[in-house]
Tab-separated table of C-alpha atoms in Angstrom:
chain	number	residue	atom	x	y	z
A	1	MET	CA	-108.574	-129.601	-5.765
A	2	LEU	CA	-106.462	-132.347	-7.343
A	3	SER	CA	-109.456	-134.694	-7.281
A	4	ALA	CA	-111.552	-132.055	-9.056
A	5	TYR	CA	-108.942	-131.764	-11.840
A	6	LYS	CA	-108.677	-135.559	-12.110
A	7	ALA	CA	-112.460	-135.917	-12.413
A	8	TYR	CA	-112.671	-133.082	-14.957
A	9	ASP	CA	-109.696	-133.842	-17.225
A	10	PRO	CA	-109.586	-137.226	-18.982
A	11	ALA	CA	-106.000	-136.466	-20.105
A	12	ALA	CA	-104.738	-136.331	-16.504
A	13	ARG	CA	-102.793	-139.489	-15.721
A	14	SER	CA	-102.196	-138.956	-12.001
A	15	LYS	CA	-102.585	-136.494	-9.173
A	16	LEU	CA	-98.805	-136.093	-9.102
A	17	GLU	CA	-98.859	-135.015	-12.763
A	18	ILE	CA	-101.621	-132.516	-11.994
A	19	LEU	CA	-99.787	-131.140	-8.947
A	20	LEU	CA	-96.461	-130.672	-10.709
A	21	LEU	CA	-97.442	-129.849	-14.290
A	22	TYR	CA	-100.796	-128.041	-14.364
A	23	PRO	CA	-100.334	-124.257	-14.246
A	24	GLY	CA	-103.857	-123.641	-12.902
A	25	VAL	CA	-103.113	-125.686	-9.790
A	26	LYS	CA	-99.927	-123.713	-9.110
A	27	ALA	CA	-101.653	-120.385	-9.790
A	28	VAL	CA	-104.514	-121.122	-7.386
A	29	ALA	CA	-102.147	-122.437	-4.689
A	30	LEU	CA	-99.927	-119.355	-4.939
A	31	HIS	CA	-103.020	-117.161	-4.983
A	32	ARG	CA	-104.099	-118.634	-1.648
A	33	VAL	CA	-100.756	-117.463	-0.183
A	34	ALA	CA	-101.031	-114.027	-1.838
A	35	HIS	CA	-104.653	-113.635	-0.689
A	36	PHE	CA	-103.678	-114.452	2.908
A	37	LEU	CA	-100.952	-111.808	2.761
A	38	PHE	CA	-103.361	-109.313	1.169
A	39	ARG	CA	-105.944	-109.863	3.916
A	40	SER	CA	-103.118	-109.450	6.455
A	41	ARG	CA	-102.430	-106.007	4.900
A	42	MET	CA	-99.021	-107.091	3.612
A	43	TYR	CA	-99.878	-105.646	0.210
A	44	PHE	CA	-96.404	-105.428	-1.274
A	45	LEU	CA	-95.549	-109.019	-0.361
A	46	ALA	CA	-98.939	-110.176	-1.623
A	47	ARG	CA	-98.317	-108.493	-4.993
A	48	TRP	CA	-94.832	-109.991	-5.124
A	49	VAL	CA	-96.234	-113.514	-4.688
A	50	SER	CA	-98.890	-112.704	-7.295
A	51	GLU	CA	-96.303	-111.442	-9.797
A	52	THR	CA	-94.115	-114.497	-9.205
A	53	SER	CA	-97.125	-116.703	-9.867
A	54	ARG	CA	-97.904	-114.814	-13.080
A	55	PHE	CA	-94.304	-115.237	-14.240
A	56	LEU	CA	-94.375	-118.984	-13.520
A	57	THR	CA	-97.857	-119.788	-14.848
A	58	GLY	CA	-99.008	-117.052	-17.246
A	59	ILE	CA	-102.099	-116.616	-15.045
A	60	ASP	CA	-102.634	-113.209	-13.407
A	61	ILE	CA	-104.796	-113.323	-10.267
A	62	HIS	CA	-104.906	-110.187	-8.136
A	63	PRO	CA	-104.276	-111.054	-4.474
A	64	GLY	CA	-107.554	-109.381	-3.492
A	65	ALA	CA	-109.685	-111.698	-5.655
A	66	GLN	CA	-111.735	-114.299	-3.790
A	67	LEU	CA	-111.638	-117.876	-5.107
A	68	GLY	CA	-113.906	-120.675	-3.929
A	69	ARG	CA	-113.085	-124.359	-3.607
A	70	ASN	CA	-112.190	-126.496	-6.629
A	71	VAL	CA	-111.708	-123.602	-9.052
A	72	ILE	CA	-110.179	-125.106	-12.188
A	73	ILE	CA	-108.161	-122.896	-14.504
A	74	ASP	CA	-107.630	-125.110	-17.550
A	75	HIS	CA	-104.406	-124.350	-19.453
A	76	GLY	CA	-104.775	-120.798	-18.164
A	77	MET	CA	-102.252	-118.819	-20.219
A	78	GLY	CA	-103.397	-115.217	-20.443
A	79	THR	CA	-106.129	-115.537	-17.827
A	80	VAL	CA	-106.631	-112.357	-15.764
A	81	ILE	CA	-108.728	-112.141	-12.590
A	82	GLY	CA	-109.182	-108.677	-11.087
A	83	GLU	CA	-108.983	-107.454	-7.504
A	84	THR	CA	-112.673	-107.452	-6.560
A	85	ALA	CA	-113.648	-110.596	-8.498
A	86	ILE	CA	-115.466	-113.282	-6.517
A	87	ILE	CA	-115.429	-116.825	-7.891
A	88	GLY	CA	-117.627	-119.522	-6.369
A	89	ASP	CA	-116.953	-123.220	-5.870
A	90	ASP	CA	-116.495	-125.685	-8.740
A	91	VAL	CA	-115.987	-123.038	-11.448
A	92	ILE	CA	-114.077	-123.935	-14.628
A	93	ILE	CA	-112.166	-121.166	-16.391
A	94	TYR	CA	-110.456	-121.797	-19.720
A	95	GLN	CA	-107.381	-120.012	-21.106
A	96	GLY	CA	-107.403	-116.351	-21.992
A	97	VAL	CA	-110.397	-115.422	-19.835
A	98	THR	CA	-110.570	-111.936	-18.313
A	99	LEU	CA	-112.664	-111.143	-15.250
A	100	GLY	CA	-112.108	-107.404	-15.502
A	101	GLY	CA	-113.184	-104.115	-14.032
A	102	THR	CA	-114.869	-101.245	-15.816
A	103	ASN	CA	-114.111	-98.219	-13.657
A	104	LEU	CA	-111.283	-96.697	-11.661
A	105	GLU	CA	-113.074	-96.177	-8.343
A	106	LYS	CA	-112.170	-98.203	-5.261
A	107	VAL	CA	-115.454	-100.128	-5.237
A	108	LYS	CA	-116.596	-103.603	-6.298
A	109	ARG	CA	-115.768	-103.373	-10.001
A	110	HIS	CA	-115.158	-106.971	-11.107
A	111	PRO	CA	-117.619	-109.819	-11.686
A	112	THR	CA	-119.076	-112.294	-9.243
A	113	ILE	CA	-119.098	-115.813	-10.660
A	114	GLU	CA	-121.472	-118.095	-8.786
A	115	PRO	CA	-120.738	-121.829	-8.273
A	116	LYS	CA	-120.585	-124.367	-11.103
A	117	VAL	CA	-120.087	-121.831	-13.917
A	118	VAL	CA	-118.029	-122.701	-17.016
A	119	ILE	CA	-116.287	-119.796	-18.789
A	120	GLY	CA	-115.056	-120.588	-22.309
A	121	ALA	CA	-111.655	-119.708	-23.749
A	122	GLY	CA	-111.047	-116.043	-24.435
A	123	ALA	CA	-114.262	-114.834	-22.811
A	124	LYS	CA	-114.294	-111.405	-21.199
A	125	VAL	CA	-116.639	-110.874	-18.246
A	126	LEU	CA	-116.504	-107.200	-17.355
A	127	GLY	CA	-117.781	-105.039	-14.535
A	128	ASN	CA	-119.636	-105.541	-11.288
A	129	ILE	CA	-122.026	-108.135	-12.688
A	130	THR	CA	-123.141	-111.576	-11.532
A	131	ILE	CA	-123.026	-114.764	-13.565
A	132	GLY	CA	-125.631	-117.082	-12.061
A	133	ARG	CA	-124.996	-120.550	-10.708
A	134	GLY	CA	-124.573	-123.276	-13.328
A	135	SER	CA	-124.272	-120.898	-16.290
A	136	ARG	CA	-122.008	-121.223	-19.328
A	137	ILE	CA	-120.171	-118.403	-21.056
A	138	GLY	CA	-119.240	-119.238	-24.658
A	139	ALA	CA	-115.704	-118.864	-25.970
A	140	ASN	CA	-114.692	-115.302	-26.903
A	141	SER	CA	-117.935	-113.811	-25.596
A	142	VAL	CA	-117.918	-110.356	-24.014
A	143	VAL	CA	-120.355	-110.295	-21.105
A	144	ILE	CA	-121.304	-106.923	-19.624
A	145	GLU	CA	-124.689	-107.726	-18.018
A	146	ASP	CA	-125.874	-110.137	-15.331
A	147	ALA	CA	-126.740	-113.686	-16.385
A	148	PRO	CA	-129.403	-115.614	-14.455
A	149	PRO	CA	-128.692	-119.103	-13.111
A	150	CYS	CA	-128.381	-121.976	-15.623
A	151	SER	CA	-128.109	-119.742	-18.670
A	152	THR	CA	-125.873	-119.895	-21.717
A	153	VAL	CA	-124.374	-116.586	-22.845
A	154	VAL	CA	-122.584	-116.097	-26.185
A	155	GLY	CA	-121.551	-113.287	-28.506
A	156	ILE	CA	-120.320	-109.715	-28.462
A	157	PRO	CA	-121.958	-108.292	-26.495
A	158	GLY	CA	-123.028	-111.452	-24.690
A	159	LYS	CA	-126.661	-112.480	-25.121
A	160	ILE	CA	-128.541	-115.184	-23.250
A	161	ILE	CA	-129.403	-117.840	-25.832
A	162	HIS	CA	-130.556	-120.668	-23.620
A	163	ARG	CA	-131.794	-121.278	-20.094
A	164	GLY	CA	-131.491	-124.576	-18.321
A	165	ILE	CA	-128.498	-126.910	-18.607
A	166	GLU	CA	-128.740	-130.648	-18.134
A	167	PRO	CA	-126.539	-131.871	-15.284
A	168	GLY	CA	-123.415	-133.438	-16.769
A	169	LYS	CA	-123.669	-131.388	-19.980
A	170	GLU	CA	-121.912	-128.276	-18.659
A	171	LEU	CA	-118.858	-128.840	-20.861
A	172	CYS	CA	-120.712	-129.799	-24.047
A	173	HIS	CA	-119.951	-126.597	-25.945
A	174	GLU	CA	-120.844	-128.278	-29.245
A	175	GLN	CA	-124.449	-128.401	-27.979
A	176	ILE	CA	-124.737	-124.644	-27.430
A	177	LYS	CA	-127.641	-123.497	-29.570
């Protein structure tokens, strides 16, 4: 995970800096502990680790959420990831993002984010929907419907404005048209 942050963030000076000073790294590492406890049915302890992580990092990840490899939570303050959310490998999540539920039943009620998705600052992705592999969600968008792979979604409510993203251009938000 440290290599993924180093490759992604040109401001990162060293892996030690990333390990000690990046809240997303701490939040994901503590989530791995909380998720293990949650899967071991130690729910109270899992929530305690989760709450401690939220206090330390400002990032709220429910212990039941499933995170893939190399999930980057950039800056992270105010990010919320719900209990039944599933996040694939190599996903980048900016600050203030919510992966939230839309009902009170004990069912899958949070989004599935497939690999290599970028979710812009302040975006809200709500409900049991799927954001397809390689997609981009624009900053402050509110997404309430599935997005196919390699799409760009912006607005309130989120609308697909583009399909197909050039490899290496995933972070070029200024090119969203």
